[in-house]
mmCIF file with all atom_site columns, C-alpha atoms and ligand atoms in Angstrom:
data_model
loop_
_atom_site.group_PDB
_atom_site.id
_atom_site.type_symbol
_atom_site.label_atom_id
_atom_site.label_alt_id
_atom_site.label_comp_id
_atom_site.label_asym_id
_atom_site.label_entity_id
_atom_site.label_seq_id
_atom_site.pdbx_PDB_ins_code
_atom_site.Cartn_x
_atom_site.Cartn_y
_atom_site.Cartn_z
_atom_site.occupancy
_atom_site.B_iso_or_equiv
_atom_site.pdbx_formal_charge
_atom_site.auth_seq_id
_atom_site.auth_comp_id
_atom_site.auth_asym_id
_atom_site.auth_atom_id
_atom_site.pdbx_PDB_model_num
ATOM   1   C CA  . UNK A 1 1   ? 0.010   0.013   0.023  1.00 94.00 ? 1   UNK A CA  1
ATOM   2   C CA  . UNK A 1 2   ? 1.060   3.613   -0.405 1.00 95.00 ? 2   UNK A CA  1
ATOM   3   C CA  . UNK A 1 3   ? 0.606   5.701   2.712  1.00 97.00 ? 3   UNK A CA  1
ATOM   4   C CA  . UNK A 1 4   ? 0.878   9.384   1.937  1.00 96.00 ? 4   UNK A CA  1
ATOM   5   C CA  . UNK A 1 5   ? 0.517   10.848  5.433  1.00 96.00 ? 5   UNK A CA  1
ATOM   6   C CA  . UNK A 1 6   ? -0.997  10.510  8.898  1.00 98.00 ? 6   UNK A CA  1
ATOM   7   C CA  . UNK A 1 7   ? -4.521  11.844  8.343  1.00 98.00 ? 7   UNK A CA  1
ATOM   8   C CA  . UNK A 1 8   ? -5.478  12.038  12.003 1.00 98.00 ? 8   UNK A CA  1
ATOM   9   C CA  . UNK A 1 9   ? -5.007  10.782  15.533 1.00 98.00 ? 9   UNK A CA  1
ATOM   10  C CA  . UNK A 1 10  ? -8.212  9.617   17.220 1.00 98.00 ? 10  UNK A CA  1
ATOM   11  C CA  . UNK A 1 11  ? -8.361  10.609  20.873 1.00 98.00 ? 11  UNK A CA  1
ATOM   12  C CA  . UNK A 1 12  ? -11.006 9.049   23.146 1.00 98.00 ? 12  UNK A CA  1
ATOM   13  C CA  . UNK A 1 13  ? -12.712 11.426  25.551 1.00 98.00 ? 13  UNK A CA  1
ATOM   14  C CA  . UNK A 1 14  ? -15.707 11.243  27.896 1.00 96.00 ? 14  UNK A CA  1
ATOM   15  C CA  . UNK A 1 15  ? -16.870 14.736  26.932 1.00 97.00 ? 15  UNK A CA  1
ATOM   16  C CA  . UNK A 1 16  ? -15.783 16.950  24.085 1.00 97.00 ? 16  UNK A CA  1
ATOM   17  C CA  . UNK A 1 17  ? -17.192 20.000  25.893 1.00 97.00 ? 17  UNK A CA  1
ATOM   18  C CA  . UNK A 1 18  ? -15.026 19.231  28.925 1.00 97.00 ? 18  UNK A CA  1
ATOM   19  C CA  . UNK A 1 19  ? -11.735 18.784  27.057 1.00 97.00 ? 19  UNK A CA  1
ATOM   20  C CA  . UNK A 1 20  ? -12.020 21.478  24.357 1.00 97.00 ? 20  UNK A CA  1
ATOM   21  C CA  . UNK A 1 21  ? -10.746 24.270  26.653 1.00 98.00 ? 21  UNK A CA  1
ATOM   22  C CA  . UNK A 1 22  ? -7.446  22.327  27.042 1.00 98.00 ? 22  UNK A CA  1
ATOM   23  C CA  . UNK A 1 23  ? -6.989  21.903  23.294 1.00 98.00 ? 23  UNK A CA  1
ATOM   24  C CA  . UNK A 1 24  ? -8.150  25.452  22.406 1.00 98.00 ? 24  UNK A CA  1
ATOM   25  C CA  . UNK A 1 25  ? -7.032  27.627  25.321 1.00 98.00 ? 25  UNK A CA  1
ATOM   26  C CA  . UNK A 1 26  ? -3.888  25.805  26.458 1.00 98.00 ? 26  UNK A CA  1
ATOM   27  C CA  . UNK A 1 27  ? -2.619  24.308  23.183 1.00 98.00 ? 27  UNK A CA  1
ATOM   28  C CA  . UNK A 1 28  ? -4.055  27.148  21.067 1.00 98.00 ? 28  UNK A CA  1
ATOM   29  C CA  . UNK A 1 29  ? -5.627  24.820  18.504 1.00 98.00 ? 29  UNK A CA  1
ATOM   30  C CA  . UNK A 1 30  ? -8.990  25.549  16.898 1.00 97.00 ? 30  UNK A CA  1
ATOM   31  C CA  . UNK A 1 31  ? -11.909 23.185  16.648 1.00 98.00 ? 31  UNK A CA  1
ATOM   32  C CA  . UNK A 1 32  ? -13.200 23.643  13.097 1.00 97.00 ? 32  UNK A CA  1
ATOM   33  C CA  . UNK A 1 33  ? -15.869 20.916  12.885 1.00 97.00 ? 33  UNK A CA  1
ATOM   34  C CA  . UNK A 1 34  ? -18.119 18.818  15.133 1.00 97.00 ? 34  UNK A CA  1
ATOM   35  C CA  . UNK A 1 35  ? -19.791 15.880  13.489 1.00 96.00 ? 35  UNK A CA  1
ATOM   36  C CA  . UNK A 1 36  ? -21.748 12.884  14.699 1.00 96.00 ? 36  UNK A CA  1
ATOM   37  C CA  . UNK A 1 37  ? -20.924 9.526   13.059 1.00 94.00 ? 37  UNK A CA  1
ATOM   38  C CA  . UNK A 1 38  ? -24.050 7.541   13.830 1.00 93.00 ? 38  UNK A CA  1
ATOM   39  C CA  . UNK A 1 39  ? -22.650 4.348   12.317 1.00 89.00 ? 39  UNK A CA  1
ATOM   40  C CA  . UNK A 1 40  ? -19.715 4.419   14.800 1.00 92.00 ? 40  UNK A CA  1
ATOM   41  C CA  . UNK A 1 41  ? -21.794 5.741   17.736 1.00 96.00 ? 41  UNK A CA  1
ATOM   42  C CA  . UNK A 1 42  ? -19.487 8.677   18.291 1.00 97.00 ? 42  UNK A CA  1
ATOM   43  C CA  . UNK A 1 43  ? -19.508 12.434  18.235 1.00 97.00 ? 43  UNK A CA  1
ATOM   44  C CA  . UNK A 1 44  ? -16.305 13.829  16.744 1.00 97.00 ? 44  UNK A CA  1
ATOM   45  C CA  . UNK A 1 45  ? -14.556 17.196  17.038 1.00 98.00 ? 45  UNK A CA  1
ATOM   46  C CA  . UNK A 1 46  ? -11.707 18.065  14.647 1.00 98.00 ? 46  UNK A CA  1
ATOM   47  C CA  . UNK A 1 47  ? -8.698  20.328  15.210 1.00 98.00 ? 47  UNK A CA  1
ATOM   48  C CA  . UNK A 1 48  ? -5.780  20.855  12.833 1.00 97.00 ? 48  UNK A CA  1
ATOM   49  C CA  . UNK A 1 49  ? -2.104  20.667  13.729 1.00 97.00 ? 49  UNK A CA  1
ATOM   50  C CA  . UNK A 1 50  ? -0.347  21.557  10.466 1.00 96.00 ? 50  UNK A CA  1
ATOM   51  C CA  . UNK A 1 51  ? -1.453  18.893  7.999  1.00 94.00 ? 51  UNK A CA  1
ATOM   52  C CA  . UNK A 1 52  ? -2.447  16.415  10.693 1.00 97.00 ? 52  UNK A CA  1
ATOM   53  C CA  . UNK A 1 53  ? -5.852  16.439  12.381 1.00 98.00 ? 53  UNK A CA  1
ATOM   54  C CA  . UNK A 1 54  ? -6.818  15.511  15.927 1.00 98.00 ? 54  UNK A CA  1
ATOM   55  C CA  . UNK A 1 55  ? -10.157 13.746  16.095 1.00 98.00 ? 55  UNK A CA  1
ATOM   56  C CA  . UNK A 1 56  ? -11.692 13.882  19.583 1.00 98.00 ? 56  UNK A CA  1
ATOM   57  C CA  . UNK A 1 57  ? -14.071 10.966  19.972 1.00 98.00 ? 57  UNK A CA  1
ATOM   58  C CA  . UNK A 1 58  ? -16.948 11.054  22.418 1.00 97.00 ? 58  UNK A CA  1
ATOM   59  C CA  . UNK A 1 59  ? -19.146 7.960   22.654 1.00 98.00 ? 59  UNK A CA  1
ATOM   60  C CA  . UNK A 1 60  ? -22.878 8.512   22.014 1.00 98.00 ? 60  UNK A CA  1
ATOM   61  C CA  . UNK A 1 61  ? -23.897 5.067   23.245 1.00 97.00 ? 61  UNK A CA  1
ATOM   62  C CA  . UNK A 1 62  ? -22.522 2.576   25.800 1.00 96.00 ? 62  UNK A CA  1
ATOM   63  C CA  . UNK A 1 63  ? -22.176 0.095   22.919 1.00 96.00 ? 63  UNK A CA  1
ATOM   64  C CA  . UNK A 1 64  ? -19.724 2.363   21.120 1.00 97.00 ? 64  UNK A CA  1
ATOM   65  C CA  . UNK A 1 65  ? -16.209 0.979   20.623 1.00 96.00 ? 65  UNK A CA  1
ATOM   66  C CA  . UNK A 1 66  ? -14.950 4.185   22.231 1.00 98.00 ? 66  UNK A CA  1
ATOM   67  C CA  . UNK A 1 67  ? -17.235 3.759   25.277 1.00 98.00 ? 67  UNK A CA  1
ATOM   68  C CA  . UNK A 1 68  ? -15.827 0.231   25.764 1.00 97.00 ? 68  UNK A CA  1
ATOM   69  C CA  . UNK A 1 69  ? -12.275 1.523   25.390 1.00 97.00 ? 69  UNK A CA  1
ATOM   70  C CA  . UNK A 1 70  ? -12.831 4.171   28.080 1.00 98.00 ? 70  UNK A CA  1
ATOM   71  C CA  . UNK A 1 71  ? -14.725 1.783   30.336 1.00 97.00 ? 71  UNK A CA  1
ATOM   72  C CA  . UNK A 1 72  ? -11.819 -0.651  30.287 1.00 96.00 ? 72  UNK A CA  1
ATOM   73  C CA  . UNK A 1 73  ? -9.461  2.104   31.425 1.00 93.00 ? 73  UNK A CA  1
ATOM   74  C CA  . UNK A 1 74  ? -8.243  3.192   27.979 1.00 88.00 ? 74  UNK A CA  1
ATOM   75  C CA  . UNK A 1 75  ? -7.303  6.889   27.772 1.00 86.00 ? 75  UNK A CA  1
ATOM   76  C CA  . UNK A 1 76  ? -5.940  9.279   25.245 1.00 95.00 ? 76  UNK A CA  1
ATOM   77  C CA  . UNK A 1 77  ? -4.824  8.109   21.809 1.00 97.00 ? 77  UNK A CA  1
ATOM   78  C CA  . UNK A 1 78  ? -7.339  5.556   20.534 1.00 98.00 ? 78  UNK A CA  1
ATOM   79  C CA  . UNK A 1 79  ? -6.241  5.085   16.919 1.00 98.00 ? 79  UNK A CA  1
ATOM   80  C CA  . UNK A 1 80  ? -3.884  6.278   14.204 1.00 98.00 ? 80  UNK A CA  1
ATOM   81  C CA  . UNK A 1 81  ? -5.382  6.945   10.764 1.00 98.00 ? 81  UNK A CA  1
ATOM   82  C CA  . UNK A 1 82  ? -3.214  6.690   7.659  1.00 98.00 ? 82  UNK A CA  1
ATOM   83  C CA  . UNK A 1 83  ? -4.291  8.176   4.318  1.00 98.00 ? 83  UNK A CA  1
ATOM   84  C CA  . UNK A 1 84  ? -3.715  5.589   1.573  1.00 98.00 ? 84  UNK A CA  1
ATOM   85  C CA  . UNK A 1 85  ? -3.120  6.832   -1.944 1.00 95.00 ? 85  UNK A CA  1
ATOM   86  C CA  . UNK A 1 86  ? -3.948  3.622   -3.780 1.00 91.00 ? 86  UNK A CA  1
ATOM   87  C CA  . UNK A 1 87  ? -7.358  3.277   -2.066 1.00 94.00 ? 87  UNK A CA  1
ATOM   88  C CA  . UNK A 1 88  ? -8.718  1.563   1.014  1.00 97.00 ? 88  UNK A CA  1
ATOM   89  C CA  . UNK A 1 89  ? -9.977  -1.468  -0.927 1.00 96.00 ? 89  UNK A CA  1
ATOM   90  C CA  . UNK A 1 90  ? -6.547  -2.158  -2.378 1.00 96.00 ? 90  UNK A CA  1
ATOM   91  C CA  . UNK A 1 91  ? -4.861  -1.694  1.018  1.00 97.00 ? 91  UNK A CA  1
ATOM   92  C CA  . UNK A 1 92  ? -7.312  -4.051  2.715  1.00 98.00 ? 92  UNK A CA  1
ATOM   93  C CA  . UNK A 1 93  ? -6.704  -6.689  0.040  1.00 97.00 ? 93  UNK A CA  1
ATOM   94  C CA  . UNK A 1 94  ? -2.933  -6.439  0.652  1.00 97.00 ? 94  UNK A CA  1
ATOM   95  C CA  . UNK A 1 95  ? -3.377  -6.642  4.448  1.00 98.00 ? 95  UNK A CA  1
ATOM   96  C CA  . UNK A 1 96  ? -5.680  -9.634  4.088  1.00 98.00 ? 96  UNK A CA  1
ATOM   97  C CA  . UNK A 1 97  ? -3.112  -11.411 1.878  1.00 98.00 ? 97  UNK A CA  1
ATOM   98  C CA  . UNK A 1 98  ? -0.476  -10.797 4.569  1.00 97.00 ? 98  UNK A CA  1
ATOM   99  C CA  . UNK A 1 99  ? -2.687  -12.307 7.282  1.00 97.00 ? 99  UNK A CA  1
ATOM   100 C CA  . UNK A 1 100 ? -3.484  -9.030  9.015  1.00 98.00 ? 100 UNK A CA  1
ATOM   101 C CA  . UNK A 1 101 ? -6.775  -9.242  10.913 1.00 98.00 ? 101 UNK A CA  1
ATOM   102 C CA  . UNK A 1 102 ? -9.324  -6.869  9.351  1.00 98.00 ? 102 UNK A CA  1
ATOM   103 C CA  . UNK A 1 103 ? -12.076 -5.291  11.443 1.00 98.00 ? 103 UNK A CA  1
ATOM   104 C CA  . UNK A 1 104 ? -13.728 -3.982  8.267  1.00 97.00 ? 104 UNK A CA  1
ATOM   105 C CA  . UNK A 1 105 ? -13.609 -6.218  5.188  1.00 97.00 ? 105 UNK A CA  1
ATOM   106 C CA  . UNK A 1 106 ? -14.845 -3.321  3.059  1.00 97.00 ? 106 UNK A CA  1
ATOM   107 C CA  . UNK A 1 107 ? -14.596 0.460   3.549  1.00 96.00 ? 107 UNK A CA  1
ATOM   108 C CA  . UNK A 1 108 ? -17.371 2.335   5.282  1.00 94.00 ? 108 UNK A CA  1
ATOM   109 C CA  . UNK A 1 109 ? -18.292 5.989   5.593  1.00 92.00 ? 109 UNK A CA  1
ATOM   110 C CA  . UNK A 1 110 ? -16.472 7.914   8.328  1.00 92.00 ? 110 UNK A CA  1
ATOM   111 C CA  . UNK A 1 111 ? -16.401 11.581  9.399  1.00 91.00 ? 111 UNK A CA  1
ATOM   112 C CA  . UNK A 1 112 ? -15.182 14.307  7.044  1.00 92.00 ? 112 UNK A CA  1
ATOM   113 C CA  . UNK A 1 113 ? -16.459 12.529  3.880  1.00 93.00 ? 113 UNK A CA  1
ATOM   114 C CA  . UNK A 1 114 ? -13.822 9.810   4.164  1.00 94.00 ? 114 UNK A CA  1
ATOM   115 C CA  . UNK A 1 115 ? -14.010 6.120   3.413  1.00 96.00 ? 115 UNK A CA  1
ATOM   116 C CA  . UNK A 1 116 ? -12.470 4.305   6.331  1.00 96.00 ? 116 UNK A CA  1
ATOM   117 C CA  . UNK A 1 117 ? -11.552 0.782   7.450  1.00 98.00 ? 117 UNK A CA  1
ATOM   118 C CA  . UNK A 1 118 ? -9.926  -0.499  10.639 1.00 98.00 ? 118 UNK A CA  1
ATOM   119 C CA  . UNK A 1 119 ? -7.214  -3.118  11.202 1.00 98.00 ? 119 UNK A CA  1
ATOM   120 C CA  . UNK A 1 120 ? -7.292  -5.021  14.437 1.00 98.00 ? 120 UNK A CA  1
ATOM   121 C CA  . UNK A 1 121 ? -4.740  -3.886  17.093 1.00 98.00 ? 121 UNK A CA  1
ATOM   122 C CA  . UNK A 1 122 ? -3.764  -7.505  17.736 1.00 97.00 ? 122 UNK A CA  1
ATOM   123 C CA  . UNK A 1 123 ? -2.274  -7.601  14.209 1.00 97.00 ? 123 UNK A CA  1
ATOM   124 C CA  . UNK A 1 124 ? -0.814  -4.088  14.231 1.00 98.00 ? 124 UNK A CA  1
ATOM   125 C CA  . UNK A 1 125 ? 1.665   -4.040  17.170 1.00 96.00 ? 125 UNK A CA  1
ATOM   126 C CA  . UNK A 1 126 ? -1.125  -2.917  19.478 1.00 97.00 ? 126 UNK A CA  1
ATOM   127 C CA  . UNK A 1 127 ? -2.072  0.264   17.568 1.00 97.00 ? 127 UNK A CA  1
ATOM   128 C CA  . UNK A 1 128 ? -5.692  0.360   16.377 1.00 98.00 ? 128 UNK A CA  1
ATOM   129 C CA  . UNK A 1 129 ? -5.089  1.371   12.787 1.00 98.00 ? 129 UNK A CA  1
ATOM   130 C CA  . UNK A 1 130 ? -7.450  3.150   10.402 1.00 98.00 ? 130 UNK A CA  1
ATOM   131 C CA  . UNK A 1 131 ? -6.910  3.373   6.656  1.00 98.00 ? 131 UNK A CA  1
ATOM   132 C CA  . UNK A 1 132 ? -8.732  6.195   4.939  1.00 98.00 ? 132 UNK A CA  1
ATOM   133 C CA  . UNK A 1 133 ? -9.237  8.042   1.677  1.00 97.00 ? 133 UNK A CA  1
ATOM   134 C CA  . UNK A 1 134 ? -11.552 10.869  0.606  1.00 95.00 ? 134 UNK A CA  1
ATOM   135 C CA  . UNK A 1 135 ? -14.880 9.671   -0.785 1.00 93.00 ? 135 UNK A CA  1
ATOM   136 C CA  . UNK A 1 136 ? -15.088 10.145  -4.558 1.00 83.00 ? 136 UNK A CA  1
HETATM 137 N N1  . CMX B 2 .   ? -6.084  0.416   20.744 1.00 67.27 ? 201 CMX B N1  1
HETATM 138 C C1  . CMX B 2 .   ? -5.323  -0.654  21.072 1.00 67.27 ? 201 CMX B C1  1
HETATM 139 N N2  . CMX B 2 .   ? -5.810  -1.816  21.558 1.00 67.27 ? 201 CMX B N2  1
HETATM 140 C C2  . CMX B 2 .   ? -7.137  -1.871  21.751 1.00 67.27 ? 201 CMX B C2  1
HETATM 141 C C3  . CMX B 2 .   ? -8.008  -0.806  21.454 1.00 67.27 ? 201 CMX B C3  1
HETATM 142 C C4  . CMX B 2 .   ? -7.421  0.390   20.938 1.00 67.27 ? 201 CMX B C4  1
HETATM 143 N N3  . CMX B 2 .   ? -8.155  1.475   20.607 1.00 67.27 ? 201 CMX B N3  1
HETATM 144 N N4  . CMX B 2 .   ? -9.287  -1.144  21.736 1.00 67.27 ? 201 CMX B N4  1
HETATM 145 C C5  . CMX B 2 .   ? -9.224  -2.421  22.208 1.00 67.27 ? 201 CMX B C5  1
HETATM 146 N N5  . CMX B 2 .   ? -7.970  -2.816  22.211 1.00 67.27 ? 201 CMX B N5  1
HETATM 147 C C6  . CMX B 2 .   ? -7.440  -4.125  22.666 1.00 67.27 ? 201 CMX B C6  1
HETATM 148 C C7  . CMX B 2 .   ? -7.889  -4.407  24.099 1.00 67.27 ? 201 CMX B C7  1
HETATM 149 O O1  . CMX B 2 .   ? -6.998  -3.869  25.028 1.00 67.27 ? 201 CMX B O1  1
HETATM 150 C C8  . CMX B 2 .   ? -7.947  -5.908  24.130 1.00 67.27 ? 201 CMX B C8  1
HETATM 151 O O2  . CMX B 2 .   ? -6.662  -6.420  24.374 1.00 67.27 ? 201 CMX B O2  1
HETATM 152 P P1  . CMX B 2 .   ? -6.434  -7.656  25.449 1.00 67.27 ? 201 CMX B P1  1
HETATM 153 O O3  . CMX B 2 .   ? -7.212  -8.794  24.786 1.00 67.27 ? 201 CMX B O3  1
HETATM 154 O O4  . CMX B 2 .   ? -4.958  -7.841  25.444 1.00 67.27 ? 201 CMX B O4  1
HETATM 155 O O5  . CMX B 2 .   ? -7.055  -7.182  26.716 1.00 67.27 ? 201 CMX B O5  1
HETATM 156 C C9  . CMX B 2 .   ? -8.355  -6.317  22.724 1.00 67.27 ? 201 CMX B C9  1
HETATM 157 O O6  . CMX B 2 .   ? -8.034  -5.156  21.877 1.00 67.27 ? 201 CMX B O6  1
HETATM 158 C C10 . CMX B 2 .   ? -9.797  -6.626  22.594 1.00 67.27 ? 201 CMX B C10 1
HETATM 159 O O7  . CMX B 2 .   ? -10.504 -5.541  23.102 1.00 67.27 ? 201 CMX B O7  1
HETATM 160 P P2  . CMX B 2 .   ? -11.940 -5.542  23.734 1.00 67.27 ? 201 CMX B P2  1
HETATM 161 O O8  . CMX B 2 .   ? -11.984 -4.517  24.820 1.00 67.27 ? 201 CMX B O8  1
HETATM 162 O O9  . CMX B 2 .   ? -12.394 -6.953  24.058 1.00 67.27 ? 201 CMX B O9  1
HETATM 163 O O10 . CMX B 2 .   ? -12.821 -4.938  22.616 1.00 67.27 ? 201 CMX B O10 1
HETATM 164 P P3  . CMX B 2 .   ? -13.438 -5.582  21.327 1.00 67.27 ? 201 CMX B P3  1
HETATM 165 O O11 . CMX B 2 .   ? -12.657 -6.745  20.848 1.00 67.27 ? 201 CMX B O11 1
HETATM 166 O O12 . CMX B 2 .   ? -14.885 -5.718  21.532 1.00 67.27 ? 201 CMX B O12 1
HETATM 167 O O13 . CMX B 2 .   ? -13.163 -4.330  20.337 1.00 67.27 ? 201 CMX B O13 1
HETATM 168 C C11 . CMX B 2 .   ? -11.926 -3.375  18.560 1.00 67.27 ? 201 CMX B C11 1
HETATM 169 C C12 . CMX B 2 .   ? -11.896 -3.864  20.012 1.00 67.27 ? 201 CMX B C12 1
HETATM 170 C C13 . CMX B 2 .   ? -10.586 -2.719  18.286 1.00 67.27 ? 201 CMX B C13 1
HETATM 171 C C14 . CMX B 2 .   ? -12.202 -4.563  17.651 1.00 67.27 ? 201 CMX B C14 1
HETATM 172 C C15 . CMX B 2 .   ? -13.078 -2.330  18.441 1.00 67.27 ? 201 CMX B C15 1
HETATM 173 O O14 . CMX B 2 .   ? -12.869 -1.270  19.320 1.00 67.27 ? 201 CMX B O14 1
HETATM 174 C C16 . CMX B 2 .   ? -13.313 -1.847  17.025 1.00 67.27 ? 201 CMX B C16 1
HETATM 175 O O15 . CMX B 2 .   ? -13.956 -2.470  16.214 1.00 67.27 ? 201 CMX B O15 1
HETATM 176 N N6  . CMX B 2 .   ? -12.752 -0.631  16.690 1.00 67.27 ? 201 CMX B N6  1
HETATM 177 C C17 . CMX B 2 .   ? -12.916 -0.057  15.380 1.00 67.27 ? 201 CMX B C17 1
HETATM 178 C C18 . CMX B 2 .   ? -14.030 0.900   15.286 1.00 67.27 ? 201 CMX B C18 1
HETATM 179 C C19 . CMX B 2 .   ? -13.829 2.113   16.151 1.00 67.27 ? 201 CMX B C19 1
HETATM 180 O O16 . CMX B 2 .   ? -12.935 2.180   16.985 1.00 67.27 ? 201 CMX B O16 1
HETATM 181 N N7  . CMX B 2 .   ? -14.688 3.141   15.949 1.00 67.27 ? 201 CMX B N7  1
HETATM 182 C C20 . CMX B 2 .   ? -14.611 4.387   16.682 1.00 67.27 ? 201 CMX B C20 1
HETATM 183 C C21 . CMX B 2 .   ? -13.952 5.528   15.912 1.00 67.27 ? 201 CMX B C21 1
HETATM 184 C C22 . CMX B 2 .   ? -14.715 5.863   14.646 1.00 67.27 ? 201 CMX B C22 1
HETATM 185 C C23 . CMX B 2 .   ? -14.195 7.042   13.882 1.00 67.27 ? 201 CMX B C23 1
HETATM 186 O O17 . CMX B 2 .   ? -13.034 7.441   13.956 1.00 67.27 ? 201 CMX B O17 1
HETATM 187 O O18 . CMX B 2 .   ? -15.046 7.598   13.119 1.00 67.27 ? 201 CMX B O18 1
#
């Protein structure tokens, strides 16, 4: 696969409202979008750091993957998202061939008009990994 950049870091939080003052007032970043991704049961807030984005993830349901992560004591960085130039489908096929465990066998719609797919952290040195590309 051809990774062009880190698109974003996903950061799990209990409440976007509670943590935004840290990111905006202390770090001086600006939240430019808030979007709910119903499919993933999360509310997201985006801030830019140069070309890389931070995606704050607040669960909207106890069944959300992010809610489970927080419940089990997970904090902070939840996933790393890589932009793939040759497409998520192609990247997934290559990962599958190499025996990497896929969470998503086909891409699905994520925030910011991206197609996304996750690789299981058990196959990716413990880092929940997202592959993404802009929707066409
Ligand atoms: N990073 C690293 N490891 C993680 C993890 C994470 N974010 N989430 C879970 N794990 C680990 C757990 O620690 C656990 O390890 P051990 O077995 O050693 O204890 C293992 O993975 C299994 O975890 P679990 O708590 O039993 O949770 P599940 O297997 O039910 O789910 C996962 C884990 C990764 C499959 C699930 O969270 C998932 O499908 N994630 C992808 C979707 C997602 O995260 N969506 C939210 C963001 C959406 C967006 O950005 O738009």
